[in-house]
Amino acid sequence: MTETAGRPARQPSMADVAKTAGVSAQTVSRALRDSPNVNPETRKRVLAAVDKLGYRFNNAARVLSSGRSHTLGLVLLQSGGYYSRSAVTAGVEAAAGEAGYAVSIATIARLDTALMERSLSKLADQGVDGIVIAVPLISVTQKVEDITRDIPTVTLDGSRTASARVLGIDQKEAGRLATRHLLDLGHRQVWHVSGPDEWIEARQRRQGWQECLAAAGIAAPPPLEGDWSPDSGYRQGQVLAMIPDVTAVFAASDEMAFGVIRALRERGRSVPADVSIVSVDDIALAAYCHPPLTTVRQDFYRSGAAAVSLLLDGDVAGDSLVSASLSVRDSTAPPRPS
């Protein structure tokens, strides 16, 4: 490193290497990770540029010699379910730590394609050995496809690229299971508080609800959209409380169900005597709210740990969807006799 005006010059960046080699920064990252998708001549130019500039990138020397950084990447969304996000992170970090891996976390502020590309590029530039994506892929761009092709990737929300593996419960089945439970209790209609439409999980759960009602010969009422938060469930619960015929509600997450229950109670509607509530997630608080919540179980901690196992086993082909299971508690009951 040279001195300029008494101050150390900045270290060369990956962009500098890319410019010198006449390639993209992503190609530099692939070449440093010895990706098979970089031809030998291109790799030779990249390494020559690295030597010429004196470029050093984190533990690139170890990655070049061993092909492994012993770091996994995790992409999370800042908003959404707090409990699910925390549990996934804990599961990933615990399983990675047991295997001798560190975890590099990239968070995005909102569901935005450019932000997703930036987060994945950041992890690729760090030379991670695998990536867990715990947010929806809004649209799969070529850059996202390239990164998830070159780096083993598991998604936990139902979205995927051509190369990524999907891990989790069948979200459509979760919607059908929740709705069927309410119909089997004798309810003639089931209303739905859905998650945000841009989330593939929300769309799949809504589709399962619609399919179950259609199979029973019931026209689905318009879904009421929330944003996964208790506050959004509360707002939609106030709407439902003003509809006298509502006797059963399927909320797309436990946290929204908490808000629905509070809104109904404030309007004098008892759960489950007047309105039955079923949701999805089975977070720790679900068994301790009043009444204890009937919900479709998702084990976020175990999913995070299982994603790490899939990555480290090197098997990331195909999907691994497990059957949904219903935890029946006190928030659901047959409707009052008419």
mmCIF file of C-alpha atoms in Angstrom:
data_model
loop_
_atom_site.group_PDB
_atom_site.id
_atom_site.type_symbol
_atom_site.label_atom_id
_atom_site.label_comp_id
_atom_site.label_asym_id
_atom_site.label_seq_id
_atom_site.Cartn_x
_atom_site.Cartn_y
_atom_site.Cartn_z
ATOM 1 C CA MET A 1 0.000 0.000 0.000
ATOM 2 C CA THR A 2 1.441 3.372 -1.026
ATOM 3 C CA GLU A 3 1.353 6.675 0.814
ATOM 4 C CA THR A 4 -0.517 9.679 -0.597
ATOM 5 C CA ALA A 5 -0.102 13.164 0.949
ATOM 6 C CA GLY A 6 1.034 11.591 4.198
ATOM 7 C CA ARG A 7 -1.979 9.243 4.328
ATOM 8 C CA PRO A 8 -2.176 5.571 3.401
ATOM 9 C CA ALA A 9 -3.827 4.988 0.029
ATOM 10 C CA ARG A 10 -7.036 2.998 0.137
ATOM 11 C CA GLN A 11 -6.891 -0.733 -0.307
ATOM 12 C CA PRO A 12 -7.835 -1.891 -3.828
ATOM 13 C CA SER A 13 -11.437 -3.059 -4.052
ATOM 14 C CA MET A 14 -13.092 -5.895 -5.930
ATOM 15 C CA ALA A 15 -14.367 -3.268 -8.374
ATOM 16 C CA ASP A 16 -10.747 -2.266 -9.037
ATOM 17 C CA VAL A 17 -9.843 -5.881 -9.748
ATOM 18 C CA ALA A 18 -12.844 -6.224 -12.047
ATOM 19 C CA LYS A 19 -11.904 -3.084 -13.977
ATOM 20 C CA THR A 20 -8.283 -4.189 -14.377
ATOM 21 C CA ALA A 21 -9.301 -7.690 -15.501
ATOM 22 C CA GLY A 22 -12.050 -6.387 -17.778
ATOM 23 C CA VAL A 23 -14.790 -8.425 -16.069
ATOM 24 C CA SER A 24 -17.651 -7.846 -13.642
ATOM 25 C CA ALA A 25 -17.245 -7.816 -9.857
ATOM 26 C CA GLN A 26 -19.440 -10.929 -9.724
ATOM 27 C CA THR A 27 -17.028 -12.734 -12.043
ATOM 28 C CA VAL A 28 -14.152 -11.730 -9.760
ATOM 29 C CA SER A 29 -16.041 -13.221 -6.813
ATOM 30 C CA ARG A 30 -16.644 -16.452 -8.721
ATOM 31 C CA ALA A 31 -13.037 -16.670 -9.822
ATOM 32 C CA LEU A 32 -11.790 -16.216 -6.243
ATOM 33 C CA ARG A 33 -14.125 -18.996 -5.146
ATOM 34 C CA ASP A 34 -12.867 -21.221 -7.965
ATOM 35 C CA SER A 35 -16.363 -21.508 -9.442
ATOM 36 C CA PRO A 36 -16.586 -23.992 -12.343
ATOM 37 C CA ASN A 37 -18.594 -21.385 -14.264
ATOM 38 C CA VAL A 38 -15.502 -19.210 -14.818
ATOM 39 C CA ASN A 39 -13.391 -20.263 -17.782
ATOM 40 C CA PRO A 40 -9.643 -20.743 -17.193
ATOM 41 C CA GLU A 41 -8.576 -17.725 -19.255
ATOM 42 C CA THR A 42 -10.904 -15.405 -17.318
ATOM 43 C CA ARG A 43 -9.729 -16.810 -14.007
ATOM 44 C CA LYS A 44 -6.128 -16.256 -15.095
ATOM 45 C CA ARG A 45 -6.861 -12.577 -15.860
ATOM 46 C CA VAL A 46 -8.585 -12.107 -12.524
ATOM 47 C CA LEU A 47 -5.731 -13.638 -10.536
ATOM 48 C CA ALA A 48 -3.229 -11.557 -12.497
ATOM 49 C CA ALA A 49 -5.197 -8.415 -11.583
ATOM 50 C CA VAL A 50 -5.273 -9.527 -7.929
ATOM 51 C CA ASP A 51 -1.486 -9.886 -7.925
ATOM 52 C CA LYS A 52 -0.928 -6.619 -9.765
ATOM 53 C CA LEU A 53 -3.105 -4.580 -7.402
ATOM 54 C CA GLY A 54 -2.168 -6.406 -4.202
ATOM 55 C CA TYR A 55 -5.863 -7.074 -3.572
ATOM 56 C CA ARG A 56 -6.767 -8.807 -0.323
ATOM 57 C CA PHE A 57 -10.342 -9.780 0.427
ATOM 58 C CA ASN A 58 -11.242 -11.113 3.865
ATOM 59 C CA ASN A 59 -10.046 -14.707 3.922
ATOM 60 C CA ALA A 60 -9.636 -14.939 0.135
ATOM 61 C CA ALA A 61 -6.249 -16.648 0.440
ATOM 62 C CA ARG A 62 -7.803 -19.505 2.389
ATOM 63 C CA VAL A 63 -10.745 -19.693 -0.002
ATOM 64 C CA LEU A 64 -8.326 -19.874 -2.961
ATOM 65 C CA SER A 65 -6.333 -22.701 -1.418
ATOM 66 C CA SER A 66 -9.153 -24.741 0.122
ATOM 67 C CA GLY A 67 -12.225 -23.654 -1.798
ATOM 68 C CA ARG A 68 -14.047 -23.089 1.525
ATOM 69 C CA SER A 69 -14.554 -20.010 3.654
ATOM 70 C CA HIS A 70 -16.294 -21.870 6.531
ATOM 71 C CA THR A 71 -18.923 -19.142 6.512
ATOM 72 C CA LEU A 72 -22.619 -19.441 5.641
ATOM 73 C CA GLY A 73 -24.821 -16.554 4.565
ATOM 74 C CA LEU A 74 -28.321 -15.820 5.895
ATOM 75 C CA VAL A 75 -30.686 -13.319 4.252
ATOM 76 C CA LEU A 76 -33.430 -11.912 6.503
ATOM 77 C CA LEU A 77 -36.134 -9.261 6.244
ATOM 78 C CA GLN A 78 -36.163 -6.552 8.906
ATOM 79 C CA SER A 79 -39.973 -6.456 9.028
ATOM 80 C CA GLY A 80 -42.363 -9.393 9.358
ATOM 81 C CA GLY A 81 -42.697 -11.889 12.186
ATOM 82 C CA TYR A 82 -40.220 -11.135 14.956
ATOM 83 C CA TYR A 83 -40.463 -14.577 16.551
ATOM 84 C CA SER A 84 -40.043 -16.521 13.321
ATOM 85 C CA ARG A 85 -37.055 -14.395 12.288
ATOM 86 C CA SER A 86 -35.361 -14.850 15.657
ATOM 87 C CA ALA A 87 -35.980 -18.601 15.705
ATOM 88 C CA VAL A 88 -34.652 -19.129 12.174
ATOM 89 C CA THR A 89 -31.531 -17.128 13.020
ATOM 90 C CA ALA A 90 -30.964 -19.113 16.212
ATOM 91 C CA GLY A 91 -31.375 -22.416 14.359
ATOM 92 C CA VAL A 92 -28.969 -21.428 11.589
ATOM 93 C CA GLU A 93 -26.340 -20.098 13.995
ATOM 94 C CA ALA A 94 -26.548 -23.106 16.320
ATOM 95 C CA ALA A 95 -26.223 -25.694 13.538
ATOM 96 C CA ALA A 96 -23.507 -23.717 11.779
ATOM 97 C CA GLY A 97 -21.545 -23.270 15.001
ATOM 98 C CA GLU A 98 -21.672 -26.986 15.782
ATOM 99 C CA ALA A 99 -20.206 -27.672 12.332
ATOM 100 C CA GLY A 100 -17.435 -25.093 12.779
ATOM 101 C CA TYR A 101 -18.971 -22.423 10.541
ATOM 102 C CA ALA A 102 -19.573 -18.741 11.113
ATOM 103 C CA VAL A 103 -22.739 -17.026 9.865
ATOM 104 C CA SER A 104 -22.819 -13.762 7.940
ATOM 105 C CA ILE A 105 -26.250 -12.101 8.072
ATOM 106 C CA ALA A 106 -27.559 -9.755 5.393
ATOM 107 C CA THR A 107 -30.816 -7.974 6.183
ATOM 108 C CA ILE A 108 -33.043 -6.154 3.720
ATOM 109 C CA ALA A 109 -35.325 -3.336 4.817
ATOM 110 C CA ARG A 110 -38.181 -4.260 2.489
ATOM 111 C CA LEU A 111 -39.115 -6.671 -0.259
ATOM 112 C CA ASP A 112 -37.198 -5.117 -3.124
ATOM 113 C CA THR A 113 -35.392 -6.878 -5.963
ATOM 114 C CA ALA A 114 -32.434 -4.490 -5.940
ATOM 115 C CA LEU A 115 -31.975 -4.938 -2.181
ATOM 116 C CA MET A 116 -32.123 -8.706 -2.553
ATOM 117 C CA GLU A 117 -29.497 -8.630 -5.306
ATOM 118 C CA ARG A 118 -27.292 -6.406 -3.150
ATOM 119 C CA SER A 119 -27.552 -8.705 -0.137
ATOM 120 C CA LEU A 120 -26.804 -11.823 -2.146
ATOM 121 C CA SER A 121 -23.902 -10.097 -3.893
ATOM 122 C CA LYS A 122 -22.506 -9.059 -0.506
ATOM 123 C CA LEU A 123 -22.562 -12.653 0.692
ATOM 124 C CA ALA A 124 -21.075 -13.915 -2.580
ATOM 125 C CA ASP A 125 -18.275 -11.358 -2.293
ATOM 126 C CA GLN A 126 -17.515 -12.704 1.172
ATOM 127 C CA GLY A 127 -16.984 -16.155 -0.335
ATOM 128 C CA VAL A 128 -19.695 -17.884 1.707
ATOM 129 C CA ASP A 129 -19.998 -21.637 1.216
ATOM 130 C CA GLY A 130 -23.802 -21.640 1.255
ATOM 131 C CA ILE A 131 -26.774 -19.310 1.622
ATOM 132 C CA VAL A 132 -30.072 -19.598 3.511
ATOM 133 C CA ILE A 133 -32.732 -17.230 2.136
ATOM 134 C CA ALA A 134 -35.447 -16.616 4.733
ATOM 135 C CA VAL A 135 -37.387 -13.970 2.790
ATOM 136 C CA PRO A 136 -39.497 -14.227 -0.379
ATOM 137 C CA LEU A 137 -37.870 -13.778 -3.764
ATOM 138 C CA ILE A 138 -40.109 -11.149 -5.355
ATOM 139 C CA SER A 139 -38.778 -11.763 -8.833
ATOM 140 C CA VAL A 140 -35.852 -13.936 -9.790
ATOM 141 C CA THR A 141 -33.397 -11.827 -11.775
ATOM 142 C CA GLN A 142 -30.440 -13.167 -13.713
ATOM 143 C CA LYS A 143 -28.056 -11.981 -11.007
ATOM 144 C CA VAL A 144 -30.025 -13.852 -8.335
ATOM 145 C CA GLU A 145 -30.047 -16.959 -10.548
ATOM 146 C CA ASP A 146 -26.293 -16.679 -11.097
ATOM 147 C CA ILE A 147 -25.464 -16.384 -7.410
ATOM 148 C CA THR A 148 -27.751 -19.212 -6.290
ATOM 149 C CA ARG A 149 -26.423 -21.400 -9.076
ATOM 150 C CA ASP A 150 -22.818 -20.854 -8.035
ATOM 151 C CA ILE A 151 -23.438 -21.069 -4.276
ATOM 152 C CA PRO A 152 -25.569 -23.841 -2.691
ATOM 153 C CA THR A 153 -28.798 -22.157 -1.564
ATOM 154 C CA VAL A 154 -31.828 -23.169 0.497
ATOM 155 C CA THR A 155 -34.963 -21.025 0.775
ATOM 156 C CA LEU A 156 -37.296 -21.247 3.759
ATOM 157 C CA ASP A 157 -40.346 -19.368 2.507
ATOM 158 C CA GLY A 158 -41.558 -21.330 -0.496
ATOM 159 C CA SER A 159 -39.921 -19.193 -3.189
ATOM 160 C CA ARG A 160 -37.055 -20.530 -5.234
ATOM 161 C CA THR A 161 -34.648 -20.091 -8.096
ATOM 162 C CA ALA A 162 -33.780 -22.746 -10.648
ATOM 163 C CA SER A 163 -31.011 -24.070 -8.371
ATOM 164 C CA ALA A 164 -32.216 -23.294 -4.839
ATOM 165 C CA ARG A 165 -33.889 -25.906 -2.703
ATOM 166 C CA VAL A 166 -37.120 -25.155 -0.817
ATOM 167 C CA LEU A 167 -37.375 -26.359 2.778
ATOM 168 C CA GLY A 168 -40.417 -26.133 5.039
ATOM 169 C CA ILE A 169 -44.059 -27.079 5.302
ATOM 170 C CA ASP A 170 -46.445 -27.179 2.358
ATOM 171 C CA GLN A 171 -48.041 -23.743 2.743
ATOM 172 C CA LYS A 172 -51.078 -24.574 0.582
ATOM 173 C CA GLU A 173 -51.678 -27.614 2.745
ATOM 174 C CA ALA A 174 -51.430 -25.377 5.822
ATOM 175 C CA GLY A 175 -54.247 -23.208 4.447
ATOM 176 C CA ARG A 176 -56.376 -26.228 3.596
ATOM 177 C CA LEU A 177 -55.750 -27.856 6.997
ATOM 178 C CA ALA A 178 -56.725 -24.737 8.935
ATOM 179 C CA THR A 179 -59.857 -24.185 6.855
ATOM 180 C CA ARG A 180 -60.917 -27.841 6.920
ATOM 181 C CA HIS A 181 -60.651 -27.853 10.739
ATOM 182 C CA LEU A 182 -63.158 -25.004 10.975
ATOM 183 C CA LEU A 183 -65.527 -26.558 8.434
ATOM 184 C CA ASP A 184 -65.371 -29.914 10.227
ATOM 185 C CA LEU A 185 -66.464 -28.142 13.416
ATOM 186 C CA GLY A 186 -69.629 -27.127 11.584
ATOM 187 C CA HIS A 187 -68.886 -23.559 10.485
ATOM 188 C CA ARG A 188 -70.556 -22.713 7.176
ATOM 189 C CA GLN A 189 -68.106 -20.007 6.159
ATOM 190 C CA VAL A 190 -64.479 -19.184 6.958
ATOM 191 C CA TRP A 191 -63.079 -15.663 6.655
ATOM 192 C CA HIS A 192 -59.398 -15.086 6.068
ATOM 193 C CA VAL A 193 -56.907 -12.494 7.325
ATOM 194 C CA SER A 194 -54.064 -12.966 4.841
ATOM 195 C CA GLY A 195 -50.426 -11.975 4.883
ATOM 196 C CA PRO A 196 -49.009 -9.417 2.415
ATOM 197 C CA ASP A 197 -49.680 -10.417 -1.185
ATOM 198 C CA GLU A 198 -46.013 -10.039 -2.171
ATOM 199 C CA TRP A 199 -45.130 -12.936 0.166
ATOM 200 C CA ILE A 200 -45.419 -16.286 -1.599
ATOM 201 C CA GLU A 201 -46.259 -17.918 1.754
ATOM 202 C CA ALA A 202 -49.278 -15.625 2.095
ATOM 203 C CA ARG A 203 -50.445 -16.390 -1.436
ATOM 204 C CA GLN A 204 -50.058 -20.138 -0.962
ATOM 205 C CA ARG A 205 -51.953 -20.140 2.351
ATOM 206 C CA ARG A 206 -54.703 -18.055 0.777
ATOM 207 C CA GLN A 207 -54.876 -20.465 -2.154
ATOM 208 C CA GLY A 208 -55.217 -23.420 0.215
ATOM 209 C CA TRP A 209 -58.083 -21.636 2.007
ATOM 210 C CA GLN A 210 -59.837 -20.892 -1.281
ATOM 211 C CA GLU A 211 -59.390 -24.442 -2.581
ATOM 212 C CA CYS A 212 -60.773 -25.951 0.617
ATOM 213 C CA LEU A 213 -63.862 -23.717 0.526
ATOM 214 C CA ALA A 214 -64.375 -24.435 -3.172
ATOM 215 C CA ALA A 215 -64.184 -28.189 -2.555
ATOM 216 C CA ALA A 216 -66.956 -27.731 0.028
ATOM 217 C CA GLY A 217 -69.075 -25.744 -2.444
ATOM 218 C CA ILE A 218 -68.569 -22.475 -0.555
ATOM 219 C CA ALA A 219 -67.775 -19.168 -2.273
ATOM 220 C CA ALA A 220 -64.836 -17.549 -0.490
ATOM 221 C CA PRO A 221 -65.440 -14.065 0.968
ATOM 222 C CA PRO A 222 -62.907 -11.359 0.114
ATOM 223 C CA PRO A 223 -59.671 -11.862 2.098
ATOM 224 C CA LEU A 224 -58.610 -9.109 4.475
ATOM 225 C CA GLU A 225 -54.892 -8.376 4.035
ATOM 226 C CA GLY A 226 -52.532 -7.764 6.938
ATOM 227 C CA ASP A 227 -48.768 -7.383 7.189
ATOM 228 C CA TRP A 228 -48.034 -10.235 9.666
ATOM 229 C CA SER A 229 -48.138 -7.845 12.657
ATOM 230 C CA PRO A 230 -50.575 -8.007 15.619
ATOM 231 C CA ASP A 231 -51.581 -4.421 14.791
ATOM 232 C CA SER A 232 -52.706 -5.354 11.291
ATOM 233 C CA GLY A 233 -54.642 -8.302 12.723
ATOM 234 C CA TYR A 234 -56.276 -5.932 15.183
ATOM 235 C CA ARG A 235 -57.349 -3.569 12.401
ATOM 236 C CA GLN A 236 -58.847 -6.378 10.330
ATOM 237 C CA GLY A 237 -60.412 -7.866 13.471
ATOM 238 C CA GLN A 238 -62.325 -4.621 13.935
ATOM 239 C CA VAL A 239 -63.748 -5.094 10.440
ATOM 240 C CA LEU A 240 -64.697 -8.705 11.130
ATOM 241 C CA ALA A 241 -66.347 -7.752 14.420
ATOM 242 C CA MET A 242 -68.832 -5.594 12.515
ATOM 243 C CA ILE A 243 -70.006 -8.535 10.372
ATOM 244 C CA PRO A 244 -72.603 -10.456 12.431
ATOM 245 C CA ASP A 245 -72.399 -13.635 10.359
ATOM 246 C CA VAL A 246 -68.671 -14.188 11.006
ATOM 247 C CA THR A 247 -68.227 -17.327 13.120
ATOM 248 C CA ALA A 248 -64.827 -18.599 11.925
ATOM 249 C CA VAL A 249 -61.578 -16.887 10.920
ATOM 250 C CA PHE A 250 -58.358 -18.274 9.489
ATOM 251 C CA ALA A 251 -55.494 -15.857 10.203
ATOM 252 C CA ALA A 252 -52.302 -16.400 8.196
ATOM 253 C CA SER A 253 -50.032 -15.959 11.251
ATOM 254 C CA ASP A 254 -50.239 -16.279 15.016
ATOM 255 C CA GLU A 255 -49.248 -12.659 15.557
ATOM 256 C CA MET A 256 -52.123 -11.410 13.398
ATOM 257 C CA ALA A 257 -54.455 -13.827 15.207
ATOM 258 C CA PHE A 258 -53.532 -12.191 18.530
ATOM 259 C CA GLY A 259 -54.673 -8.848 17.129
ATOM 260 C CA VAL A 260 -57.906 -10.318 15.723
ATOM 261 C CA ILE A 261 -58.788 -11.860 19.098
ATOM 262 C CA ARG A 262 -58.301 -8.566 20.914
ATOM 263 C CA ALA A 263 -60.416 -6.631 18.408
ATOM 264 C CA LEU A 264 -63.248 -9.163 18.610
ATOM 265 C CA ARG A 265 -63.255 -9.080 22.387
ATOM 266 C CA GLU A 266 -63.349 -5.290 22.488
ATOM 267 C CA ARG A 267 -66.462 -5.443 20.313
ATOM 268 C CA GLY A 268 -68.101 -7.991 22.612
ATOM 269 C CA ARG A 269 -67.425 -11.079 20.481
ATOM 270 C CA SER A 270 -66.158 -14.046 22.507
ATOM 271 C CA VAL A 271 -63.497 -16.471 21.224
ATOM 272 C CA PRO A 272 -64.386 -19.276 20.614
ATOM 273 C CA ALA A 273 -68.014 -19.062 21.759
ATOM 274 C CA ASP A 274 -68.914 -16.501 19.064
ATOM 275 C CA VAL A 275 -65.947 -16.717 16.688
ATOM 276 C CA SER A 276 -63.403 -19.497 16.246
ATOM 277 C CA ILE A 277 -59.825 -18.556 15.295
ATOM 278 C CA VAL A 278 -57.153 -20.743 13.699
ATOM 279 C CA SER A 279 -53.766 -19.531 12.433
ATOM 280 C CA VAL A 280 -50.316 -20.643 11.264
ATOM 281 C CA ASP A 281 -46.864 -20.758 12.933
ATOM 282 C CA ASP A 282 -47.360 -22.122 16.468
ATOM 283 C CA ILE A 283 -44.874 -19.727 18.008
ATOM 284 C CA ALA A 284 -44.142 -20.136 21.715
ATOM 285 C CA LEU A 285 -46.771 -17.575 22.790
ATOM 286 C CA ALA A 286 -49.570 -19.381 20.921
ATOM 287 C CA ALA A 287 -50.055 -21.901 23.726
ATOM 288 C CA TYR A 288 -50.147 -19.161 26.384
ATOM 289 C CA CYS A 289 -52.482 -16.532 24.950
ATOM 290 C CA HIS A 290 -56.129 -16.437 26.057
ATOM 291 C CA PRO A 291 -57.578 -18.652 24.822
ATOM 292 C CA PRO A 292 -54.665 -20.877 23.780
ATOM 293 C CA LEU A 293 -54.459 -20.682 19.995
ATOM 294 C CA THR A 294 -55.270 -23.455 17.540
ATOM 295 C CA THR A 295 -52.583 -23.167 14.873
ATOM 296 C CA VAL A 296 -50.710 -24.985 12.117
ATOM 297 C CA ARG A 297 -47.221 -25.734 13.406
ATOM 298 C CA GLN A 298 -43.998 -24.499 11.828
ATOM 299 C CA ASP A 299 -40.738 -25.233 13.630
ATOM 300 C CA PHE A 300 -38.641 -22.231 12.602
ATOM 301 C CA TYR A 301 -35.648 -23.178 14.720
ATOM 302 C CA ARG A 302 -35.538 -26.671 13.290
ATOM 303 C CA SER A 303 -36.001 -25.343 9.753
ATOM 304 C CA GLY A 304 -32.993 -23.062 10.182
ATOM 305 C CA ALA A 305 -30.892 -25.924 11.497
ATOM 306 C CA ALA A 306 -32.101 -28.277 8.753
ATOM 307 C CA ALA A 307 -31.185 -25.717 6.088
ATOM 308 C CA VAL A 308 -27.608 -25.717 7.368
ATOM 309 C CA SER A 309 -27.517 -29.523 7.271
ATOM 310 C CA LEU A 310 -28.691 -29.516 3.661
ATOM 311 C CA LEU A 311 -26.045 -27.004 2.685
ATOM 312 C CA LEU A 312 -23.203 -28.802 4.427
ATOM 313 C CA ASP A 313 -24.285 -32.189 3.089
ATOM 314 C CA GLY A 314 -23.963 -30.731 -0.387
ATOM 315 C CA ASP A 315 -27.448 -31.893 -1.366
ATOM 316 C CA VAL A 316 -29.410 -28.914 -2.659
ATOM 317 C CA ALA A 317 -31.348 -30.514 -5.504
ATOM 318 C CA GLY A 318 -35.124 -30.676 -5.305
ATOM 319 C CA ASP A 319 -37.546 -29.570 -2.602
ATOM 320 C CA SER A 320 -38.068 -30.859 0.932
ATOM 321 C CA LEU A 321 -41.635 -30.036 1.923
ATOM 322 C CA VAL A 322 -43.004 -31.667 5.058
ATOM 323 C CA SER A 323 -46.658 -32.198 5.871
ATOM 324 C CA ALA A 324 -48.325 -29.538 7.965
ATOM 325 C CA SER A 325 -49.697 -30.496 11.398
ATOM 326 C CA LEU A 326 -52.411 -28.792 13.420
ATOM 327 C CA SER A 327 -52.058 -28.012 17.133
ATOM 328 C CA VAL A 328 -55.670 -27.938 18.337
ATOM 329 C CA ARG A 329 -56.247 -25.774 21.403
ATOM 330 C CA ASP A 330 -59.081 -23.689 22.835
ATOM 331 C CA SER A 331 -59.575 -20.948 20.228
ATOM 332 C CA THR A 332 -61.796 -23.118 18.036
ATOM 333 C CA ALA A 333 -65.160 -24.707 18.790
ATOM 334 C CA PRO A 334 -68.408 -25.605 16.997
ATOM 335 C CA PRO A 335 -70.627 -22.624 16.172
ATOM 336 C CA ARG A 336 -73.496 -21.681 18.460
ATOM 337 C CA PRO A 337 -76.716 -23.494 17.555
ATOM 338 C CA SER A 338 -78.805 -21.264 15.303
#
